[in-house]
Amino acid sequence: MKIAFVGIEDVAGMRKTFPSAQFVKDISKLNNRNKIELLSVFIDCPIGKKELQQFPSLKYVVTRSAGYDHIDLKECKKRNISVYNVPDYGTETVAEYTILLMLAALRKFKACEDSLRSKAEIKPTELQGKEAFGKILGVVGTGRIGANVIKIANAFGMKIIAYDKFGNPELKKLGVKFVDFQELIKTSDVITLHLPLTKETYHMISEKELAKMKNGVIIINTARGGLIDIVALANAVNSGKVGGAALDVIEAEEIMTKENDVLTKNIDSSKIKQAFVGNILLQNENVIIMPHMAYNTEEALEKILEKTIITIKKLEKGKCELYNKVA
């Protein structure tokens, strides 16, 4: 099978397992695209109609991530291309990072550090944070990561409510109360998002939802940027409605640090606005924005490579109905 890897870090390690595969940093650098049968990518490599047209022999796309919103599943289905992900690599890693961001937001880490760096007079009343203990944590999505966030937060003595279309009976043993989405956003002191990005979840947090939240609510997002309308969030932060936000993902994150792309690439104007608003939020002392790093631990990356190898090996043997097939 002709295999190609795009954007993989451990090239030497993977080359030992797949010696005849191609390894490139950018999909545009691939040779003999008409012969490639399996393509392994990461979240920063969009696979849409334009890209798929270049791979007439493609049978499989294996993304080294849990999320797959960077892949056009409908177009893959039209072309009879199967798509696989790595759904269970970051259960502990992303959950721990979520708690880290929550505590940082509650205790105003960014404002404290900014105050110290500016060598200004330290004013404890302006830097006063809040405890996690006793706060109502609203968890949106109780899959592997959301469930693990709940288990950790439970140890902090937080009161936990959750929203999930499918529920999770096991979590009720921890005292978790499942509520509808509207009740969750109205009731929570802290809201954390753990859902995939779909048509149904796109901008699930927008101006309307923000208006219903408690004054001073803290919002955490380690899932996908498109779950939150970044313009609406910026307005809510500026007005003080949102007391703090800690975001590992954000709309237009792919161009926030690549300003020259505005000059050299055909980028939708809405994306340019989102990137601009993102850079404004970066300056706000009540907002923490990280460069999509929640997944980035030694342990998680080892699991990603391990699961990717297992998936590809099984596909080489003709086993297509795997647990991690998404389309």
mmCIF file of C-alpha atoms in Angstrom, residues 15-298:
data_model
loop_
_atom_site.group_PDB
_atom_site.id
_atom_site.type_symbol
_atom_site.label_atom_id
_atom_site.label_comp_id
_atom_site.label_asym_id
_atom_site.label_seq_id
_atom_site.Cartn_x
_atom_site.Cartn_y
_atom_site.Cartn_z
ATOM 1 C CA ARG A 15 10.060 5.343 8.999
ATOM 2 C CA LYS A 16 11.242 2.224 10.816
ATOM 3 C CA THR A 17 7.682 0.878 10.742
ATOM 4 C CA PHE A 18 6.773 2.203 7.277
ATOM 5 C CA PRO A 19 10.087 2.392 5.372
ATOM 6 C CA SER A 20 8.520 2.953 1.951
ATOM 7 C CA ALA A 21 6.118 5.729 3.064
ATOM 8 C CA GLN A 22 6.459 9.410 2.177
ATOM 9 C CA PHE A 23 6.985 11.937 4.969
ATOM 10 C CA VAL A 24 6.421 15.649 4.344
ATOM 11 C CA LYS A 25 5.641 18.724 6.445
ATOM 12 C CA ASP A 26 3.122 20.114 3.972
ATOM 13 C CA ILE A 27 0.656 18.205 1.799
ATOM 14 C CA SER A 28 1.718 20.246 -1.228
ATOM 15 C CA LYS A 29 5.160 18.600 -1.062
ATOM 16 C CA LEU A 30 3.888 15.061 -1.680
ATOM 17 C CA ASN A 31 5.103 13.256 -4.805
ATOM 18 C CA ASN A 32 3.150 10.772 -6.945
ATOM 19 C CA ARG A 33 -0.170 11.824 -5.426
ATOM 20 C CA ASN A 34 -2.079 9.799 -7.989
ATOM 21 C CA LYS A 35 -0.676 6.604 -6.437
ATOM 22 C CA ILE A 36 -1.182 7.335 -2.730
ATOM 23 C CA GLU A 37 -3.737 4.989 -1.126
ATOM 24 C CA LEU A 38 -3.511 6.008 2.538
ATOM 25 C CA LEU A 39 -2.975 9.511 3.850
ATOM 26 C CA SER A 40 -2.192 10.232 7.515
ATOM 27 C CA VAL A 41 -2.663 13.851 8.626
ATOM 28 C CA PHE A 42 -3.043 16.063 11.696
ATOM 29 C CA ILE A 43 -5.637 18.741 12.544
ATOM 30 C CA ASP A 44 -3.680 21.489 10.791
ATOM 31 C CA CYS A 45 -4.009 19.756 7.413
ATOM 32 C CA PRO A 46 -7.457 20.357 5.841
ATOM 33 C CA ILE A 47 -8.735 17.550 3.637
ATOM 34 C CA GLY A 48 -11.533 18.889 1.448
ATOM 35 C CA LYS A 49 -12.719 18.512 -2.123
ATOM 36 C CA LYS A 50 -9.763 20.481 -3.487
ATOM 37 C CA GLU A 51 -7.243 18.215 -1.752
ATOM 38 C CA LEU A 52 -9.092 14.965 -2.478
ATOM 39 C CA GLN A 53 -9.153 15.702 -6.203
ATOM 40 C CA GLN A 54 -5.382 15.354 -6.163
ATOM 41 C CA PHE A 55 -5.501 11.779 -4.821
ATOM 42 C CA PRO A 56 -7.465 9.595 -7.279
ATOM 43 C CA SER A 57 -6.223 6.330 -5.719
ATOM 44 C CA LEU A 58 -6.908 7.323 -2.111
ATOM 45 C CA LYS A 59 -8.769 4.709 -0.045
ATOM 46 C CA TYR A 60 -8.112 5.778 3.539
ATOM 47 C CA VAL A 61 -7.523 8.949 5.562
ATOM 48 C CA VAL A 62 -6.135 8.408 9.058
ATOM 49 C CA THR A 63 -6.063 11.538 11.204
ATOM 50 C CA ARG A 64 -3.756 11.543 14.202
ATOM 51 C CA SER A 65 -6.352 13.272 16.362
ATOM 52 C CA ALA A 66 -9.691 12.692 18.036
ATOM 53 C CA GLY A 67 -11.325 15.540 16.123
ATOM 54 C CA TYR A 68 -11.989 15.220 12.402
ATOM 55 C CA ASP A 69 -13.719 18.479 11.470
ATOM 56 C CA HIS A 70 -10.725 19.285 9.227
ATOM 57 C CA ILE A 71 -11.846 16.454 6.931
ATOM 58 C CA ASP A 72 -14.782 16.717 4.524
ATOM 59 C CA LEU A 73 -16.568 13.488 5.420
ATOM 60 C CA LYS A 74 -19.278 13.913 2.779
ATOM 61 C CA GLU A 75 -16.726 14.315 0.021
ATOM 62 C CA CYS A 76 -14.824 11.286 1.310
ATOM 63 C CA LYS A 77 -18.010 9.247 1.250
ATOM 64 C CA LYS A 78 -18.675 10.303 -2.363
ATOM 65 C CA ARG A 79 -15.238 9.024 -3.299
ATOM 66 C CA ASN A 80 -15.565 5.836 -1.242
ATOM 67 C CA ILE A 81 -12.739 6.914 1.080
ATOM 68 C CA SER A 82 -12.846 5.644 4.667
ATOM 69 C CA VAL A 83 -11.792 7.956 7.514
ATOM 70 C CA TYR A 84 -10.270 6.900 10.852
ATOM 71 C CA ASN A 85 -9.255 8.866 13.948
ATOM 72 C CA VAL A 86 -7.562 8.321 17.321
ATOM 73 C CA PRO A 87 -10.452 8.843 19.750
ATOM 74 C CA ASP A 88 -8.924 7.778 23.041
ATOM 75 C CA TYR A 89 -5.410 9.186 23.299
ATOM 76 C CA GLY A 90 -5.982 12.336 25.385
ATOM 77 C CA THR A 91 -8.391 11.319 28.116
ATOM 78 C CA GLU A 92 -6.007 12.188 30.956
ATOM 79 C CA THR A 93 -3.881 14.720 29.089
ATOM 80 C CA VAL A 94 -6.672 17.043 27.945
ATOM 81 C CA ALA A 95 -8.654 16.651 31.158
ATOM 82 C CA GLU A 96 -5.661 17.682 33.263
ATOM 83 C CA TYR A 97 -5.048 20.655 30.973
ATOM 84 C CA THR A 98 -8.689 21.694 31.324
ATOM 85 C CA ILE A 99 -8.364 21.761 35.114
ATOM 86 C CA LEU A 100 -5.104 23.710 34.779
ATOM 87 C CA LEU A 101 -6.840 26.357 32.672
ATOM 88 C CA MET A 102 -9.816 26.485 35.031
ATOM 89 C CA LEU A 103 -7.637 27.146 38.065
ATOM 90 C CA ALA A 104 -5.565 29.699 36.165
ATOM 91 C CA ALA A 105 -8.710 31.579 35.186
ATOM 92 C CA LEU A 106 -10.257 31.416 38.663
ATOM 93 C CA ARG A 107 -7.056 32.699 40.316
ATOM 94 C CA LYS A 108 -6.299 35.338 37.639
ATOM 95 C CA PHE A 109 -2.860 33.939 36.814
ATOM 96 C CA LYS A 110 -2.439 36.101 33.727
ATOM 97 C CA ALA A 111 -3.328 39.336 35.524
ATOM 98 C CA CYS A 112 -0.997 38.432 38.397
ATOM 99 C CA GLU A 113 1.900 37.701 36.058
ATOM 100 C CA ASP A 114 1.260 40.812 33.954
ATOM 101 C CA SER A 115 1.263 42.928 37.094
ATOM 102 C CA LEU A 116 4.589 41.495 38.206
ATOM 103 C CA ARG A 117 6.199 41.796 34.766
ATOM 104 C CA SER A 118 5.164 45.434 34.432
ATOM 105 C CA LYS A 119 6.812 46.112 37.808
ATOM 106 C CA ALA A 120 3.686 48.003 38.808
ATOM 107 C CA GLU A 121 2.488 48.257 42.373
ATOM 108 C CA ILE A 122 0.841 44.974 43.325
ATOM 109 C CA LYS A 123 -2.784 45.583 44.309
ATOM 110 C CA PRO A 124 -4.158 42.414 45.953
ATOM 111 C CA THR A 125 -7.777 43.594 45.732
ATOM 112 C CA GLU A 126 -7.532 43.833 41.920
ATOM 113 C CA LEU A 127 -5.872 40.413 41.669
ATOM 114 C CA GLN A 128 -8.250 38.611 43.991
ATOM 115 C CA GLY A 129 -9.313 35.243 42.618
ATOM 116 C CA LYS A 130 -11.926 32.631 43.487
ATOM 117 C CA GLU A 131 -11.814 29.111 44.895
ATOM 118 C CA ALA A 132 -12.897 26.107 42.893
ATOM 119 C CA PHE A 133 -14.407 24.569 46.026
ATOM 120 C CA GLY A 134 -18.179 24.874 46.109
ATOM 121 C CA LYS A 135 -18.457 26.375 42.626
ATOM 122 C CA ILE A 136 -20.943 24.934 40.141
ATOM 123 C CA LEU A 137 -19.051 23.387 37.242
ATOM 124 C CA GLY A 138 -21.061 22.855 34.068
ATOM 125 C CA VAL A 139 -19.544 20.167 31.849
ATOM 126 C CA VAL A 140 -20.823 20.138 28.271
ATOM 127 C CA GLY A 141 -20.111 16.680 26.860
ATOM 128 C CA THR A 142 -19.337 13.708 29.097
ATOM 129 C CA GLY A 143 -17.343 11.481 26.785
ATOM 130 C CA ARG A 144 -13.904 10.242 27.753
ATOM 131 C CA ILE A 145 -12.391 13.680 28.380
ATOM 132 C CA GLY A 146 -15.448 15.326 29.920
ATOM 133 C CA ALA A 147 -15.917 12.379 32.269
ATOM 134 C CA ASN A 148 -12.307 12.592 33.403
ATOM 135 C CA VAL A 149 -12.639 16.342 34.008
ATOM 136 C CA ILE A 150 -15.598 15.545 36.260
ATOM 137 C CA LYS A 151 -13.612 12.974 38.243
ATOM 138 C CA ILE A 152 -10.791 15.447 38.866
ATOM 139 C CA ALA A 153 -13.096 18.386 39.632
ATOM 140 C CA ASN A 154 -15.009 16.216 42.078
ATOM 141 C CA ALA A 155 -11.862 16.035 44.219
ATOM 142 C CA PHE A 156 -11.885 19.853 44.446
ATOM 143 C CA GLY A 157 -15.317 19.764 46.050
ATOM 144 C CA MET A 158 -17.089 21.359 43.111
ATOM 145 C CA LYS A 159 -20.807 20.923 42.507
ATOM 146 C CA ILE A 160 -21.020 19.353 39.077
ATOM 147 C CA ILE A 161 -23.828 19.493 36.541
ATOM 148 C CA ALA A 162 -23.542 18.147 33.017
ATOM 149 C CA TYR A 163 -25.201 18.163 29.636
ATOM 150 C CA ASP A 164 -24.911 15.265 27.224
ATOM 151 C CA LYS A 165 -27.445 13.954 24.701
ATOM 152 C CA PHE A 166 -26.517 10.397 25.621
ATOM 153 C CA GLY A 167 -25.987 10.813 29.352
ATOM 154 C CA ASN A 168 -23.468 8.810 31.372
ATOM 155 C CA PRO A 169 -24.983 6.719 34.200
ATOM 156 C CA GLU A 170 -21.577 5.979 35.734
ATOM 157 C CA LEU A 171 -21.062 9.661 36.543
ATOM 158 C CA LYS A 172 -24.233 9.834 38.599
ATOM 159 C CA LYS A 173 -22.368 7.815 41.228
ATOM 160 C CA LEU A 174 -20.167 10.884 41.689
ATOM 161 C CA GLY A 175 -23.202 13.034 42.344
ATOM 162 C CA VAL A 176 -23.295 14.577 38.881
ATOM 163 C CA LYS A 177 -26.667 16.018 37.963
ATOM 164 C CA PHE A 178 -27.569 15.850 34.268
ATOM 165 C CA VAL A 179 -29.528 18.874 33.073
ATOM 166 C CA ASP A 180 -30.553 20.385 29.758
ATOM 167 C CA PHE A 181 -28.197 22.823 28.048
ATOM 168 C CA GLN A 182 -30.249 25.899 28.896
ATOM 169 C CA GLU A 183 -30.247 25.102 32.612
ATOM 170 C CA LEU A 184 -26.517 24.448 32.527
ATOM 171 C CA ILE A 185 -25.605 27.813 31.014
ATOM 172 C CA LYS A 186 -27.912 29.671 33.415
ATOM 173 C CA THR A 187 -26.680 27.867 36.541
ATOM 174 C CA SER A 188 -22.934 27.306 36.168
ATOM 175 C CA ASP A 189 -20.131 29.378 37.684
ATOM 176 C CA VAL A 190 -17.655 27.677 35.344
ATOM 177 C CA ILE A 191 -18.506 26.133 31.964
ATOM 178 C CA THR A 192 -16.173 23.746 30.160
ATOM 179 C CA LEU A 193 -16.757 22.397 26.651
ATOM 180 C CA HIS A 194 -15.967 18.848 25.518
ATOM 181 C CA LEU A 195 -17.877 18.244 22.285
ATOM 182 C CA PRO A 196 -16.817 17.721 18.666
ATOM 183 C CA LEU A 197 -17.461 20.507 16.164
ATOM 184 C CA THR A 198 -20.481 19.699 14.002
ATOM 185 C CA LYS A 199 -23.277 21.649 12.329
ATOM 186 C CA GLU A 200 -25.291 21.224 15.520
ATOM 187 C CA THR A 201 -22.542 22.393 17.896
ATOM 188 C CA TYR A 202 -21.147 25.254 15.778
ATOM 189 C CA HIS A 203 -21.440 28.482 17.815
ATOM 190 C CA MET A 204 -23.381 26.724 20.552
ATOM 191 C CA ILE A 205 -22.053 29.539 22.724
ATOM 192 C CA SER A 206 -23.132 32.756 21.016
ATOM 193 C CA GLU A 207 -24.551 36.123 22.070
ATOM 194 C CA LYS A 208 -27.892 34.588 23.064
ATOM 195 C CA GLU A 209 -26.337 31.927 25.310
ATOM 196 C CA LEU A 210 -23.833 34.345 26.865
ATOM 197 C CA ALA A 211 -26.659 36.692 27.854
ATOM 198 C CA LYS A 212 -28.286 33.896 29.891
ATOM 199 C CA MET A 213 -25.143 33.088 31.868
ATOM 200 C CA LYS A 214 -24.290 34.265 35.360
ATOM 201 C CA ASN A 215 -22.425 37.550 35.621
ATOM 202 C CA GLY A 216 -18.731 36.773 36.005
ATOM 203 C CA VAL A 217 -18.971 33.253 34.560
ATOM 204 C CA ILE A 218 -15.707 31.510 33.620
ATOM 205 C CA ILE A 219 -15.593 29.723 30.246
ATOM 206 C CA ILE A 220 -13.083 26.997 29.364
ATOM 207 C CA ASN A 221 -12.643 25.470 25.906
ATOM 208 C CA THR A 222 -10.183 22.690 25.114
ATOM 209 C CA ALA A 223 -12.373 21.107 22.417
ATOM 210 C CA ARG A 224 -12.841 23.091 19.183
ATOM 211 C CA GLY A 225 -12.750 26.841 18.595
ATOM 212 C CA GLY A 226 -15.915 26.896 16.505
ATOM 213 C CA LEU A 227 -18.039 25.940 19.510
ATOM 214 C CA ILE A 228 -17.819 29.576 20.645
ATOM 215 C CA ASP A 229 -18.620 32.687 18.614
ATOM 216 C CA ILE A 230 -15.404 34.585 19.257
ATOM 217 C CA VAL A 231 -16.909 38.016 18.502
ATOM 218 C CA ALA A 232 -19.758 37.435 20.954
ATOM 219 C CA LEU A 233 -17.278 36.204 23.559
ATOM 220 C CA ALA A 234 -15.068 39.280 23.130
ATOM 221 C CA ASN A 235 -18.061 41.562 23.671
ATOM 222 C CA ALA A 236 -19.090 39.604 26.774
ATOM 223 C CA VAL A 237 -15.572 39.796 28.212
ATOM 224 C CA ASN A 238 -15.323 43.525 27.531
ATOM 225 C CA SER A 239 -18.683 44.172 29.203
ATOM 226 C CA GLY A 240 -17.707 42.112 32.255
ATOM 227 C CA LYS A 241 -20.497 39.588 31.680
ATOM 228 C CA VAL A 242 -17.819 36.924 31.309
ATOM 229 C CA GLY A 243 -15.380 37.154 34.191
ATOM 230 C CA GLY A 244 -12.714 35.085 32.507
ATOM 231 C CA ALA A 245 -12.019 32.733 29.621
ATOM 232 C CA ALA A 246 -9.303 30.134 29.171
ATOM 233 C CA LEU A 247 -9.107 28.842 25.632
ATOM 234 C CA ASP A 248 -6.782 26.262 24.150
ATOM 235 C CA VAL A 249 -8.735 26.501 20.899
ATOM 236 C CA ILE A 250 -10.205 29.530 19.199
ATOM 237 C CA GLU A 251 -11.832 30.414 15.885
ATOM 238 C CA ALA A 252 -9.309 31.226 13.124
ATOM 239 C CA GLU A 253 -6.444 29.968 15.293
ATOM 240 C CA GLU A 254 -4.792 28.695 12.125
ATOM 241 C CA ILE A 255 -4.179 32.243 10.862
ATOM 242 C CA MET A 256 -3.815 34.224 14.105
ATOM 243 C CA THR A 257 -0.038 33.875 13.985
ATOM 244 C CA LYS A 258 0.237 33.889 10.183
ATOM 245 C CA GLU A 259 -0.708 37.451 9.301
ATOM 246 C CA ASN A 260 1.120 37.335 5.966
ATOM 247 C CA ASP A 261 -1.362 34.695 4.782
ATOM 248 C CA VAL A 262 -3.886 37.526 4.435
ATOM 249 C CA LEU A 263 -1.703 38.891 1.647
ATOM 250 C CA THR A 264 -0.766 35.643 -0.068
ATOM 251 C CA LYS A 265 -3.824 33.397 0.317
ATOM 252 C CA ASN A 266 -7.524 33.672 -0.442
ATOM 253 C CA ILE A 267 -8.890 33.848 3.109
ATOM 254 C CA ASP A 268 -12.551 34.465 3.865
ATOM 255 C CA SER A 269 -13.170 37.911 5.373
ATOM 256 C CA SER A 270 -15.021 36.387 8.341
ATOM 257 C CA LYS A 271 -11.882 34.402 9.213
ATOM 258 C CA ILE A 272 -9.800 37.586 9.068
ATOM 259 C CA LYS A 273 -12.204 39.262 11.492
ATOM 260 C CA GLN A 274 -12.096 36.275 13.846
ATOM 261 C CA ALA A 275 -8.285 36.296 13.850
ATOM 262 C CA PHE A 276 -8.281 40.037 14.523
ATOM 263 C CA VAL A 277 -10.685 39.610 17.454
ATOM 264 C CA GLY A 278 -8.551 36.732 18.742
ATOM 265 C CA ASN A 279 -5.518 39.002 18.853
ATOM 266 C CA ILE A 280 -7.566 41.612 20.723
ATOM 267 C CA LEU A 281 -8.548 38.978 23.292
ATOM 268 C CA LEU A 282 -4.876 38.081 23.727
ATOM 269 C CA GLN A 283 -4.360 41.521 25.258
ATOM 270 C CA ASN A 284 -7.121 41.081 27.849
ATOM 271 C CA GLU A 285 -5.822 40.177 31.302
ATOM 272 C CA ASN A 286 -8.924 38.072 31.987
ATOM 273 C CA VAL A 287 -8.435 35.881 28.931
ATOM 274 C CA ILE A 288 -5.901 33.071 28.566
ATOM 275 C CA ILE A 289 -5.324 31.805 25.027
ATOM 276 C CA MET A 290 -3.016 28.851 24.458
ATOM 277 C CA PRO A 291 -1.705 27.570 21.095
ATOM 278 C CA HIS A 292 -3.819 24.378 20.881
ATOM 279 C CA MET A 293 -1.506 22.400 23.158
ATOM 280 C CA ALA A 294 -3.860 20.447 25.428
ATOM 281 C CA TYR A 295 -2.949 17.206 23.636
ATOM 282 C CA ASN A 296 0.791 17.841 23.759
ATOM 283 C CA THR A 297 2.365 15.491 26.307
ATOM 284 C CA GLU A 298 4.896 12.710 25.807
#
